Coordinates of C-alpha atoms in Angstrom, one line a residue:
Chain A
M679 CA 0.0 0.0 0.0
E680 CA 1.4 3.4 -1.0
Q681 CA 1.9 5.6 2.1
K682 CA 1.1 9.3 2.0
R683 CA 4.3 11.3 1.9
I684 CA 4.5 14.7 3.5
N685 CA 6.4 17.5 1.9
H686 CA 10.0 16.8 2.9
M687 CA 11.0 20.5 2.5
E688 CA 8.5 21.8 5.1
Y689 CA 9.3 22.0 8.7
L690 CA 7.0 20.3 11.1
E691 CA 5.6 21.8 14.2
G692 CA 8.2 22.2 17.0
M693 CA 11.1 22.1 14.6
E694 CA 13.3 25.2 15.2
R695 CA 14.0 27.4 12.1
I696 CA 17.3 29.3 12.3
D697 CA 18.5 32.2 10.3
S698 CA 21.1 30.6 8.1
D699 CA 21.9 30.5 4.4
I700 CA 24.1 27.5 4.6
Q701 CA 21.6 25.0 3.3
D702 CA 21.0 27.1 0.2
R703 CA 24.7 27.6 -0.4
V704 CA 25.5 23.9 0.0
V705 CA 22.7 22.9 -2.3
K706 CA 23.7 25.5 -4.9
A707 CA 27.4 24.5 -4.8
M708 CA 26.4 20.9 -5.3
S709 CA 24.1 21.5 -8.2
E710 CA 26.9 23.6 -9.9
Y711 CA 29.5 21.0 -9.2
D712 CA 30.4 19.3 -12.6
Y713 CA 33.0 16.7 -11.9
E714 CA 33.3 15.7 -15.5
S715 CA 34.6 19.2 -16.3
Y716 CA 37.9 18.7 -14.5
S717 CA 41.1 17.6 -16.1
A718 CA 44.2 15.9 -14.7
E719 CA 45.9 19.3 -15.0
D720 CA 43.2 20.8 -12.6
V721 CA 44.0 18.1 -10.1
L722 CA 47.7 18.7 -10.2
K723 CA 47.2 22.4 -9.9
A724 CA 45.0 21.8 -6.8
L725 CA 47.6 19.6 -5.3
D726 CA 50.2 22.4 -5.7
K727 CA 48.2 24.8 -3.6
D728 CA 48.7 25.3 0.1
V729 CA 45.1 26.0 0.8
L730 CA 42.5 24.6 -1.5
S731 CA 39.4 26.5 -2.7
P732 CA 36.0 24.7 -3.1
Y733 CA 36.9 24.5 -6.8
D734 CA 40.1 22.7 -6.1
Y735 CA 38.3 20.4 -3.7
G736 CA 36.0 19.5 -6.6
A737 CA 39.0 18.6 -8.7
L738 CA 40.2 16.1 -6.1
L739 CA 36.8 14.4 -6.1
S740 CA 36.5 14.2 -9.9
P741 CA 37.1 11.1 -12.1
A742 CA 40.1 12.9 -13.5
A743 CA 41.7 12.5 -10.0
E744 CA 41.4 8.7 -9.9
P745 CA 44.6 8.0 -11.8
L746 CA 46.4 10.4 -9.6
L747 CA 45.3 8.7 -6.4
E748 CA 48.8 7.9 -5.3
Q749 CA 49.9 11.5 -5.4
I750 CA 46.7 12.6 -3.7
A751 CA 47.3 10.1 -0.9
E752 CA 50.9 11.4 -0.5
R753 CA 49.6 14.9 0.0
A754 CA 46.8 13.7 2.3
M755 CA 49.4 11.8 4.4
A756 CA 51.6 14.9 4.6
E757 CA 48.7 16.9 5.9
T758 CA 47.7 14.3 8.4
R759 CA 51.2 14.2 9.8
K760 CA 51.4 18.0 9.9
H761 CA 48.2 18.4 11.8
F762 CA 48.0 15.2 13.9
G763 CA 51.6 13.9 14.0
N764 CA 51.4 10.2 14.9
S765 CA 48.2 10.5 16.9
V766 CA 45.2 8.2 16.2
M767 CA 42.2 8.7 18.4
M768 CA 40.2 5.7 19.6
F769 CA 36.6 5.4 20.7
T770 CA 33.6 3.1 20.6
P771 CA 30.0 3.6 19.8
V772 CA 27.3 2.6 22.4
Y773 CA 23.9 1.9 21.1
I774 CA 21.4 2.6 23.9
A775 CA 18.2 2.2 21.9
N776 CA 17.1 1.1 18.5
Y777 CA 13.5 2.4 18.3
C778 CA 13.0 4.4 15.2
E779 CA 10.0 6.4 13.8
N780 CA 11.6 6.9 10.4
H781 CA 11.1 4.9 7.3
C782 CA 14.5 5.0 5.5
I783 CA 14.4 2.3 3.0
Y784 CA 18.2 1.4 3.4
C785 CA 18.4 1.2 7.1
G786 CA 18.2 -1.8 9.5
F787 CA 16.6 0.3 12.2
N788 CA 13.8 1.6 10.1
C789 CA 10.4 1.5 11.6
H790 CA 9.0 -1.2 9.2
N791 CA 11.8 -3.5 9.7
K792 CA 11.0 -6.4 11.9
I793 CA 13.9 -6.4 14.2
H794 CA 14.1 -6.9 18.0
R795 CA 13.6 -3.4 19.5
A796 CA 15.1 -2.4 22.8
K797 CA 16.2 0.4 24.9
L798 CA 18.6 0.2 27.8
S799 CA 17.5 1.2 31.3
F800 CA 19.7 3.7 33.2
E801 CA 21.1 0.8 35.2
E802 CA 21.9 -1.0 32.0
I803 CA 23.5 2.0 30.5
D804 CA 25.7 2.3 33.6
H805 CA 26.7 -1.3 33.3
E806 CA 27.5 -0.9 29.6
M807 CA 29.6 2.2 30.2
K808 CA 31.5 0.5 33.0
V809 CA 32.2 -2.5 30.8
I810 CA 33.5 -0.2 28.0
A811 CA 35.6 1.9 30.5
S812 CA 37.3 -1.3 31.7
T813 CA 38.9 -1.7 28.2
G814 CA 40.7 1.6 28.7
L815 CA 38.7 3.7 26.3
E816 CA 38.0 7.3 27.4
E817 CA 35.7 8.4 24.5
V818 CA 32.2 7.1 23.7
L819 CA 29.8 7.9 21.0
I820 CA 26.2 7.5 22.2
L821 CA 23.7 6.4 19.6
T822 CA 20.0 5.9 19.5
G823 CA 17.5 5.1 16.8
E824 CA 15.6 8.2 15.8
S825 CA 12.6 8.0 18.1
R826 CA 11.9 11.1 20.1
K827 CA 9.0 9.2 21.7
M828 CA 10.9 6.2 22.9
S829 CA 14.3 7.9 23.4
D830 CA 13.5 11.4 24.5
V831 CA 16.0 14.2 25.1
E832 CA 15.9 13.7 28.8
Y833 CA 16.7 10.0 28.5
I834 CA 19.6 10.8 26.2
G835 CA 20.7 13.6 28.6
E836 CA 20.7 11.1 31.5
A837 CA 22.8 8.7 29.4
C838 CA 25.3 11.5 28.9
R839 CA 25.4 12.1 32.6
I840 CA 26.1 8.5 33.3
A841 CA 28.7 8.3 30.5
S842 CA 30.5 11.4 31.9
K843 CA 31.2 9.4 35.1
Y844 CA 33.4 7.1 33.1
F845 CA 34.6 9.0 30.0
R846 CA 36.3 12.2 29.1
V847 CA 34.8 12.7 25.8
I848 CA 31.2 12.0 24.8
G849 CA 29.8 12.3 21.3
L850 CA 26.2 12.0 20.2
E851 CA 24.6 10.4 17.1
I852 CA 20.9 10.9 17.7
Y853 CA 17.9 12.4 15.9
P854 CA 18.4 16.2 15.2
V855 CA 17.0 18.4 17.9
N856 CA 16.5 22.1 18.6
S857 CA 19.4 24.3 19.8
D858 CA 18.0 24.6 23.3
E859 CA 17.9 20.8 23.5
Y860 CA 21.5 20.6 22.2
R861 CA 22.4 23.0 24.9
Y862 CA 20.7 20.8 27.5
L863 CA 22.6 17.8 26.2
Q864 CA 25.9 19.7 26.2
Q865 CA 25.3 20.6 29.9
C866 CA 24.6 16.9 30.5
G867 CA 28.1 16.1 29.2
A868 CA 27.9 15.8 25.5
D869 CA 30.9 17.3 23.6
Y870 CA 30.1 16.8 19.9
V871 CA 27.3 15.9 17.6
T872 CA 27.4 14.0 14.4
V873 CA 24.5 14.1 12.0
F874 CA 24.6 12.2 8.8
Q875 CA 22.8 14.0 6.0
E876 CA 22.9 10.7 4.1
T877 CA 22.4 12.5 0.8
Y878 CA 22.4 16.2 0.0
D879 CA 20.3 15.6 -3.1
S880 CA 16.9 16.6 -1.8
D881 CA 15.0 14.9 -4.6
K882 CA 16.8 11.6 -3.9
Y883 CA 16.5 12.2 -0.2
E884 CA 12.8 12.4 -0.5
T885 CA 12.6 8.9 -2.2
L886 CA 14.7 7.3 0.5
H887 CA 13.2 8.8 3.7
L888 CA 9.6 8.0 3.3
A889 CA 8.2 8.9 6.7
G890 CA 9.2 10.2 10.1
H891 CA 10.9 13.4 11.2
K892 CA 14.0 12.5 9.3
R893 CA 12.1 13.1 6.1
I894 CA 12.3 16.9 6.7
F895 CA 15.5 17.7 4.8
P896 CA 16.1 21.3 5.9
Y897 CA 15.7 20.5 9.6
R898 CA 18.4 17.8 9.2
I899 CA 20.8 19.9 7.2
N900 CA 20.8 22.7 9.8
A901 CA 21.4 20.3 12.7
Q902 CA 25.1 21.0 13.0
E903 CA 24.5 24.7 13.1
R904 CA 21.9 24.3 15.9
A905 CA 24.3 22.1 17.8
L906 CA 27.0 24.8 17.7
M907 CA 24.4 27.4 18.7
G908 CA 23.7 25.1 21.6
G909 CA 27.3 25.2 22.7
M910 CA 28.7 21.9 21.4
R911 CA 32.4 21.9 20.9
G912 CA 32.4 20.1 17.6
V913 CA 30.2 18.7 14.8
G914 CA 30.5 15.8 12.5
F915 CA 29.3 15.5 9.0
G916 CA 28.8 12.5 6.7
A917 CA 27.0 11.4 3.6
L918 CA 26.2 7.7 3.2
L919 CA 28.2 7.2 0.1
G920 CA 26.4 5.2 -2.5
L921 CA 22.9 6.3 -1.7
S922 CA 23.1 8.9 -4.5
D923 CA 25.8 10.3 -6.7
F924 CA 28.8 9.8 -4.3
R925 CA 31.0 12.5 -5.9
K926 CA 28.3 15.1 -5.5
D927 CA 27.5 14.0 -2.0
A928 CA 31.1 14.0 -0.9
F929 CA 31.5 17.5 -2.5
A930 CA 28.4 18.8 -0.6
T931 CA 29.6 17.2 2.7
G932 CA 32.9 19.0 2.4
I933 CA 31.3 22.3 1.4
H934 CA 28.8 22.0 4.3
A935 CA 31.7 21.6 6.8
Y936 CA 33.7 24.3 5.1
L937 CA 30.8 26.8 5.4
I938 CA 30.1 25.9 9.0
Q939 CA 33.7 26.3 10.0
K940 CA 33.8 29.7 8.3
K941 CA 30.8 30.8 10.2
Y942 CA 31.9 29.2 13.5
P943 CA 35.7 29.3 13.4
H944 CA 36.2 27.7 16.8
A945 CA 34.1 24.6 15.9
E946 CA 35.9 21.3 15.7
I947 CA 35.0 19.6 12.5
A948 CA 34.8 15.9 11.9
F949 CA 33.9 13.7 8.9
S950 CA 32.6 10.2 8.9
C951 CA 32.8 8.2 5.6
P952 CA 30.3 5.4 5.6
R953 CA 29.4 3.4 2.5
L954 CA 26.3 1.2 2.3
R955 CA 26.8 -2.2 3.9
P956 CA 24.3 -5.1 4.0
T957 CA 21.6 -4.7 6.7
I958 CA 19.4 -7.2 8.4
N959 CA 16.5 -8.3 6.1
H960 CA 17.9 -6.1 3.3
D961 CA 21.0 -8.0 2.2
E962 CA 20.2 -7.2 -1.5
I963 CA 20.8 -3.5 -1.1
N964 CA 24.5 -3.0 -1.6
P965 CA 25.3 -0.7 -4.5
K966 CA 28.7 -1.3 -6.0
D967 CA 29.5 2.2 -7.1
V968 CA 31.8 3.2 -4.2
H969 CA 34.7 0.8 -4.3
E970 CA 37.6 1.2 -1.9
K971 CA 39.4 3.2 -4.5
Q972 CA 36.7 5.8 -4.6
L973 CA 36.3 5.7 -0.9
L974 CA 39.9 6.5 -0.4
Q975 CA 39.7 9.3 -2.9
V976 CA 36.9 10.8 -0.9
I977 CA 38.7 10.4 2.4
C978 CA 41.9 12.0 1.0
A979 CA 39.9 14.8 -0.5
Y980 CA 38.3 15.6 2.9
R981 CA 41.7 15.5 4.4
I982 CA 43.4 17.9 1.9
F983 CA 40.5 20.3 1.8
M984 CA 40.0 20.5 5.6
P985 CA 43.4 19.3 6.9
F986 CA 42.6 20.0 10.5
A987 CA 39.4 18.0 10.6
S988 CA 39.0 14.7 12.4
I989 CA 38.2 11.8 10.0
T990 CA 36.7 8.6 11.4
I991 CA 37.0 5.4 9.6
S992 CA 34.0 3.1 10.0
T993 CA 33.9 -0.5 11.3
R994 CA 31.9 -1.2 8.2
E995 CA 35.2 -1.3 6.4
R996 CA 37.5 -4.3 6.6
Q997 CA 40.5 -4.4 8.9
G998 CA 43.1 -4.2 6.1
F999 CA 41.5 -1.0 4.7
R1000 CA 41.1 0.6 8.1
D1001 CA 44.6 -0.1 9.2
N1002 CA 46.0 1.5 6.0
V1003 CA 43.8 4.5 6.1
I1004 CA 44.7 5.5 9.7
G1005 CA 47.7 7.7 9.7
L1006 CA 47.3 8.3 6.0
A1007 CA 44.1 10.4 6.1
A1008 CA 41.9 9.1 8.9
T1009 CA 42.6 10.1 12.5
K1010 CA 39.9 8.3 14.5
I1011 CA 39.0 4.7 14.7
S1012 CA 36.4 2.8 16.6
A1013 CA 37.3 -0.4 18.4
G1014 CA 35.5 -3.1 20.3
V1015 CA 32.4 -2.2 18.4
S1016 CA 28.9 -3.7 18.9
T1017 CA 26.1 -2.2 16.9
G1018 CA 23.4 -4.1 18.9
I1019 CA 21.7 -2.7 21.9
G1020 CA 23.8 -3.3 25.0
G1021 CA 26.2 -5.7 23.3
H1022 CA 29.5 -4.8 25.0
D1023 CA 29.4 -7.5 27.6
G1024 CA 28.4 -10.1 25.0
E1025 CA 24.6 -10.0 25.5
E1026 CA 22.6 -7.9 23.0
K1027 CA 19.2 -6.8 24.2
G1028 CA 18.2 -5.5 20.7
D1029 CA 19.3 -6.1 17.1
A1030 CA 22.1 -4.3 15.3
Q1031 CA 21.8 -1.5 12.8
F1032 CA 24.3 -3.0 10.4
I1033 CA 26.9 -5.7 10.1
I1034 CA 30.4 -4.6 10.9
S1035 CA 33.5 -5.8 9.1
D1036 CA 36.1 -5.2 11.7
P1037 CA 35.2 -6.9 15.0
R1038 CA 38.6 -6.3 16.7
S1039 CA 38.8 -5.6 20.4
V1040 CA 40.2 -2.4 21.8
D1041 CA 43.6 -4.1 22.5
E1042 CA 43.7 -5.5 19.0
V1043 CA 43.1 -2.2 17.4
R1044 CA 45.5 -0.4 19.7
N1045 CA 48.2 -2.9 18.8
A1046 CA 47.5 -2.4 15.2
I1047 CA 47.9 1.3 15.5
E1048 CA 51.2 0.9 17.4
E1049 CA 52.4 -1.6 14.8
K1050 CA 52.1 1.2 12.2
G1051 CA 54.3 3.4 14.3
C1052 CA 51.3 5.6 15.4
Q1053 CA 50.2 6.6 18.8
P1054 CA 46.8 5.5 20.1
V1055 CA 45.3 8.4 21.9
F1056 CA 42.4 7.7 24.2
S1057 CA 41.5 11.3 25.2
D1058 CA 42.1 14.6 23.4
Y1059 CA 39.9 16.8 25.5
V1060 CA 39.5 18.0 29.0
R1061 CA 36.1 19.5 29.9
V1062 CA 36.6 22.4 32.3
Chain B
M130 CA 79.2 17.4 28.6
K131 CA 76.1 19.5 27.9
G132 CA 76.5 22.4 25.5
S133 CA 79.7 23.8 24.0
I134 CA 82.4 25.5 26.0
A135 CA 81.3 28.9 24.9
M136 CA 77.8 28.3 26.3
N137 CA 78.7 26.9 29.7
N138 CA 77.7 30.0 31.5
D139 CA 74.9 31.0 29.2
K140 CA 71.7 30.0 31.0
L141 CA 68.2 30.5 29.9
I142 CA 66.3 31.9 32.8
I143 CA 62.5 31.7 32.9
G144 CA 60.6 32.7 36.0
G145 CA 63.7 32.4 38.1
H146 CA 64.5 28.8 36.9
E147 CA 67.7 28.1 35.0
F148 CA 68.1 25.9 32.0
N149 CA 71.1 24.9 30.0
S150 CA 69.1 23.8 27.1
R151 CA 67.3 26.2 24.8
F152 CA 65.4 23.6 23.0
I153 CA 61.9 23.2 24.2
L154 CA 60.1 20.1 22.9
G155 CA 56.4 20.0 22.1
S156 CA 55.3 16.5 22.8
G157 CA 51.8 16.3 21.2
K158 CA 52.6 14.6 17.9
F159 CA 55.0 11.9 19.0
S160 CA 54.7 8.2 19.7
L161 CA 55.1 8.0 23.4
K162 CA 57.8 5.3 23.0
D163 CA 59.9 7.8 21.1
T164 CA 59.8 10.4 23.8
K165 CA 62.8 9.3 25.8
A166 CA 65.2 9.0 22.8
V167 CA 64.1 12.5 21.5
L168 CA 64.5 14.1 24.9
E169 CA 68.0 12.6 25.3
N170 CA 69.2 13.3 21.8
G171 CA 67.9 16.8 21.9
E172 CA 69.3 17.3 25.5
V173 CA 65.9 18.8 26.2
E174 CA 65.2 20.0 29.7
M175 CA 61.7 21.4 29.2
A176 CA 58.8 19.6 27.4
T177 CA 55.2 20.5 26.9
L178 CA 52.4 18.4 28.1
A179 CA 48.8 18.7 26.8
V180 CA 46.7 18.5 29.9
R181 CA 43.8 17.1 27.7
R182 CA 46.0 14.2 26.7
A183 CA 47.3 13.4 30.2
N184 CA 45.3 10.6 31.7
T185 CA 44.8 10.5 35.3
G186 CA 44.6 6.7 35.3
G187 CA 44.1 3.8 33.1
Q188 CA 45.7 3.9 29.7
E189 CA 49.1 5.1 28.6
N190 CA 50.0 8.4 30.2
I191 CA 52.4 10.8 28.7
L192 CA 53.6 11.6 32.2
D193 CA 55.0 8.1 32.6
Y194 CA 57.2 8.7 29.6
M195 CA 58.8 11.9 31.0
P196 CA 62.1 11.2 32.6
K197 CA 62.9 12.8 36.0
G198 CA 64.7 16.1 35.6
I199 CA 62.5 17.3 32.7
T200 CA 60.6 20.4 33.5
L201 CA 57.0 20.0 32.4
L202 CA 55.4 22.8 30.6
P203 CA 51.7 21.9 30.7
N204 CA 49.7 23.7 28.0
T205 CA 46.1 24.7 27.9
S206 CA 45.4 23.4 24.3
G207 CA 41.7 23.0 23.8
A208 CA 40.9 26.2 25.7
R209 CA 38.8 28.6 23.7
N210 CA 38.8 31.5 26.1
A211 CA 40.7 32.8 29.1
E212 CA 38.3 31.1 31.5
E213 CA 38.9 27.7 30.1
A214 CA 42.7 28.3 30.0
V215 CA 42.7 29.2 33.6
R216 CA 40.8 26.2 34.6
I217 CA 43.0 23.9 32.6
A218 CA 46.1 25.5 34.2
R219 CA 44.8 24.9 37.6
L220 CA 44.0 21.3 36.7
A221 CA 47.6 20.9 35.6
R222 CA 48.8 22.1 39.0
E223 CA 46.5 19.8 40.8
M224 CA 47.9 16.9 38.7
G225 CA 51.3 17.7 40.1
C226 CA 52.7 19.2 36.9
G227 CA 54.3 22.2 38.7
D228 CA 53.9 25.9 38.2
F229 CA 54.9 26.4 34.6
V230 CA 52.1 26.8 32.2
K231 CA 52.0 27.6 28.5
I232 CA 48.8 29.4 27.7
E233 CA 47.1 28.5 24.4
V234 CA 43.8 30.0 23.7
V235 CA 42.6 29.2 20.2
R236 CA 39.3 30.0 18.6
D237 CA 40.2 29.0 15.1
S238 CA 40.1 25.4 14.3
R239 CA 41.6 25.8 10.8
Y240 CA 44.9 27.6 11.5
L241 CA 45.0 27.2 15.3
L242 CA 45.9 30.9 15.6
P243 CA 46.0 32.2 19.2
D244 CA 43.6 34.8 20.6
N245 CA 45.9 37.4 22.1
E246 CA 43.2 39.2 23.9
E247 CA 42.0 36.2 25.8
T248 CA 45.6 35.1 26.3
I249 CA 46.4 38.4 28.1
K250 CA 43.5 37.9 30.4
A251 CA 44.5 34.4 31.3
T252 CA 48.1 35.5 31.8
E253 CA 47.1 38.1 34.3
I254 CA 45.0 35.7 36.3
L255 CA 47.5 32.9 36.4
A256 CA 50.5 35.1 37.1
K257 CA 48.7 36.4 40.2
E258 CA 48.2 32.8 41.3
G259 CA 51.9 32.2 41.2
F260 CA 52.1 30.4 37.8
I261 CA 55.1 30.9 35.7
V262 CA 53.2 31.9 32.6
M263 CA 54.5 31.4 29.0
P264 CA 51.9 32.6 26.6
Y265 CA 51.6 31.5 22.9
M266 CA 50.8 34.5 20.9
M267 CA 50.5 36.2 17.6
P268 CA 53.7 38.3 17.2
D269 CA 52.3 41.7 18.0
L270 CA 54.3 44.2 20.1
I271 CA 51.4 45.8 21.7
S272 CA 50.2 42.4 22.9
A273 CA 53.6 41.4 24.0
R274 CA 53.9 44.5 26.2
K275 CA 50.5 43.8 27.7
L276 CA 51.6 40.3 28.4
E277 CA 54.8 41.6 30.1
D278 CA 52.7 43.9 32.2
A279 CA 50.3 41.0 33.0
G280 CA 53.2 39.0 34.5
A281 CA 54.3 36.7 31.7
A282 CA 57.6 35.0 32.3
A283 CA 58.4 34.6 28.6
I284 CA 56.7 35.4 25.3
M285 CA 56.1 32.7 22.8
P286 CA 55.3 34.2 19.4
L287 CA 54.5 32.0 16.5
A288 CA 56.8 31.8 13.5
A289 CA 54.1 30.3 11.3
P290 CA 50.9 28.4 11.7
I291 CA 51.3 25.3 13.9
G292 CA 52.5 22.3 12.0
S293 CA 53.1 24.3 8.9
N294 CA 56.9 23.8 9.0
K295 CA 57.2 27.1 7.1
G296 CA 59.8 28.7 9.2
L297 CA 60.1 32.3 10.3
C298 CA 57.3 33.8 8.4
T299 CA 56.8 36.4 11.1
R300 CA 60.5 37.2 11.4
D301 CA 60.4 40.9 11.5
F302 CA 57.7 41.1 14.0
I303 CA 59.4 38.7 16.3
K304 CA 62.5 40.8 16.0
I305 CA 60.6 43.8 17.1
I306 CA 59.4 42.0 20.2
I307 CA 63.0 40.9 21.0
D308 CA 64.2 44.4 20.7
E309 CA 61.4 46.1 22.6
T310 CA 60.6 43.8 25.5
E311 CA 62.7 42.5 28.4
L312 CA 61.3 39.0 28.5
P313 CA 62.9 35.9 26.9
V314 CA 61.2 35.4 23.5
I315 CA 60.7 31.8 22.6
V316 CA 59.7 31.0 19.0
D317 CA 56.8 28.6 19.1
A318 CA 55.1 27.0 16.1
G319 CA 56.0 26.8 12.5
I320 CA 59.7 26.0 12.8
G321 CA 60.2 23.2 10.3
K322 CA 63.9 22.7 9.9
P323 CA 67.0 23.0 12.2
S324 CA 68.3 25.8 9.9
Q325 CA 65.2 27.8 10.7
A326 CA 65.7 27.2 14.5
C327 CA 69.3 28.4 14.0
E328 CA 68.1 31.5 12.3
A329 CA 65.7 32.3 15.1
M330 CA 68.4 31.9 17.6
E331 CA 70.8 34.1 15.6
M332 CA 68.4 36.9 15.7
G333 CA 68.2 36.8 19.5
C334 CA 65.4 34.4 20.4
A335 CA 66.0 32.9 23.8
A336 CA 64.9 29.5 22.9
V337 CA 63.0 27.5 20.3
M338 CA 60.1 25.2 20.6
A339 CA 59.5 22.5 18.1
N340 CA 57.2 19.5 17.8
T341 CA 56.0 18.7 14.3
A342 CA 59.3 19.1 12.7
V343 CA 60.8 16.4 15.0
A344 CA 57.8 14.2 15.3
T345 CA 57.4 13.9 11.5
A346 CA 61.1 13.2 10.8
G347 CA 62.2 9.9 9.4
N348 CA 64.5 9.4 12.5
V349 CA 63.1 11.4 15.3
A350 CA 66.0 11.0 17.6
L351 CA 68.5 12.2 15.0
M352 CA 66.3 15.1 14.1
A353 CA 66.2 16.1 17.8
K354 CA 70.0 16.1 17.8
A355 CA 70.0 18.2 14.7
F356 CA 67.7 20.7 16.4
R357 CA 69.8 20.8 19.5
L358 CA 73.0 21.5 17.5
A359 CA 71.3 24.1 15.3
I360 CA 69.9 25.9 18.3
E361 CA 73.3 25.9 19.9
A362 CA 75.0 27.1 16.7
G363 CA 72.4 30.0 16.5
R364 CA 72.9 30.9 20.1
C365 CA 76.8 31.0 19.7
A366 CA 76.4 33.2 16.6
Y367 CA 74.1 35.5 18.5
L368 CA 76.5 35.8 21.5
S369 CA 79.5 36.2 19.2
G370 CA 77.9 39.1 17.3
T371 CA 77.4 38.3 13.7
G372 CA 79.3 40.2 11.1
R373 CA 77.7 42.6 8.6
V374 CA 76.1 41.1 5.6
L375 CA 76.8 43.1 2.5
H376 CA 74.1 43.5 -0.1
D377 CA 74.5 42.4 -3.7
R378 CA 76.5 45.3 -5.0
G379 CA 79.2 45.0 -2.4
E380 CA 80.3 48.3 -0.9
A381 CA 82.0 51.0 -2.8
S382 CA 84.8 52.8 -0.9
S383 CA 83.1 56.3 -0.5
P384 CA 81.1 57.2 -3.6
L385 CA 79.3 60.1 -2.0
T386 CA 81.9 61.5 0.3
G387 CA 85.1 60.9 -1.6
F388 CA 85.4 64.5 -2.6
L389 CA 86.1 65.7 0.9
Q390 CA 89.7 66.9 1.3
D391 CA 90.2 68.2 4.8

C-alpha cells in the first residue's frame, strides 16, 4: 500500500528554524559541481596549492583525479602528519536504543523492519559504560535510533550524565534536535554531535526517507549549526556514500563543513565516511558504485580540503582498509564495536543496525595502531 | 658534557628557573615510546604536556614517559577562552605538573591561531596565582607589552601556523618583540627545519620550541639532535655578534663622500 508522503521540505511543528543560508549555499554549490569538467591538470594544480578552494576540492573528487590517487594520498598523508603527527584517536559507539520512527528504506533500524527493538534502562547504560571503560577507552559515541517518543532528550541527557562518570569525551549520534535541546545535552556532558545527512540531493532524499521526522530535509541539514548554537564543541558530517551520486554527495559534505567552519571558526570539524553495507533483512541493497578506491579518494579529498578535521574510519570497512587509512588520512578509529543494543558484555538486548566488518577488540586495534608506528590516543579533550 | 664550552655560563632563565638547554620540545605529535630518545638526543630540559591528553589513570599516560629532571610545561590546548585556559592550568597544577604553564587560547580550528586578547586575560589571572606563565601569541608588540605587564615569564610568538613547517614567516615582528621587551622570546610553532631554528636563535630568540618538525622526521632521535645542534649554533652566533652582511652590489669605498679633502 502506498503511504502518503508529506512535503519533505516543510518544517513540522516544534522544529526550530534558524537564520542561516548554509543550506542554500551547499545545495547551490552541489548543483553547480560538474565533476566531469575537471582535467588531470586541474587536479595537479589543486595539489600544488597550500590552501584549496572549493573549486580545487571539486578537482580532487573528480574522475580525473582517480589515476592520480597515489599523489593525492601522498599529499593527504603529509597533511595528516602535519596536523596530527602520529596520533590516532580511539573510541567506541554505544547503542542505547534502536526504536525508530523513520522509514528510511536502506536502514536496518527503520520502523517497518521487523527487528528486535530495545532500549537500555539507566542501570543497563551504567553497566554498559562500566564494561567499556574497563577496556581503557576514554571516549564514547552514544547512539539511538531516531525516536523522540521512545528515546526522548531527557533520556539521552541522563545517558550522557552516566557516561560522563566514566569517559572524558562524549559524542552523540541521535535524531536532530533544537538548539536549546542541544544546549541541555551539552550541559549533561555531550561534547560533539554527528548528524549524517545521508544524501544532499533533496530529490533523492525524498525517495529514501519516506516517513518520520528524518524526512524533513532542511531540519536535518541545519542540525550541525543548531548544535553549535547550543554550545557543542564540535560537529561531525557525513553522507552515506552510494545512496546517490557519491561525488556530488562528498562534495556537498565538504562544502557544508567548510561553510560551518567559516561561520563558527572555533568549531571542531569531523567527517565520517560510511558506504552502504548489508543490513538485516535487506541484504540485497548493496550498490557497488563506491569501491575502496573511490572511498579512499573521498577520504583523502576531505583531508586535503580540511586538513585540521578529524576523520573517522567506519567499522563497516574491513580491517586491512582501516589499518592502512589511519595515519594516511583518517585520524579516528572505533574499536570493540557492537552495533546491537547493549552488546558490550556479550549480550545484546536488541538487534544491530548494520553488520560490521572489523570486529577487533580495543587491545587488538590499539596494537595495530602501534604496529604502524602511530600513537593511540584515548582522550584529546578535557572538559573544564 | 652538555652544550659547548662557549655556552657553559649561558643560562636560559624563565621565572627564576635556570636551563642549560634552549630547545623546548612540544610532545603532542609523538609516539610516546619515542619520547625518551628524543629528549635525550635533543638534550631537552623542558617539554610541553597537553593536559587534555594526560590521563589520570588507566591507559598510557604521557607523564609516565617523561624522565625525571625534565621540567614539564603543561599547555592549555583545547581552551577557547581565558576562563577555560585558567581552569586547565589549575587542573595541571592539581595533577602535580608544577607551576609552569603555556597558555594556548585558540578560537580558530583551521589555523589554530592564538587569541591574544583572551591570552592576556588568562596570563594576568594565572601570574597572580603564582604560575610561571609562558603565553603562545601572535607576534604583535602591543600584545607582548601587555603580556609583560600582566606578569608573563616569557613570550612565545608563533613563527608560522602550527604544524606548517614554514619557518620564520613572522621574522620581522618577532625581532621587534625581541628588541622592545625584556622577556625571553621563545619562538613557538612553524619551525620546520633545524636551519630555521638556527636563524631564530641568531636573531636573538632565547629558545625555540618544536614538535611537528621532529615528530614527523624519518628518524626522530636524529632530528632532535640536529635541532639541538642548530639551536646551539644559532645561540653561539648571536652571542659572538654576527658580522655585517653586504648586499648584492658589495660596498664602494666612498662614492658620495670621496670628494672631501680636509
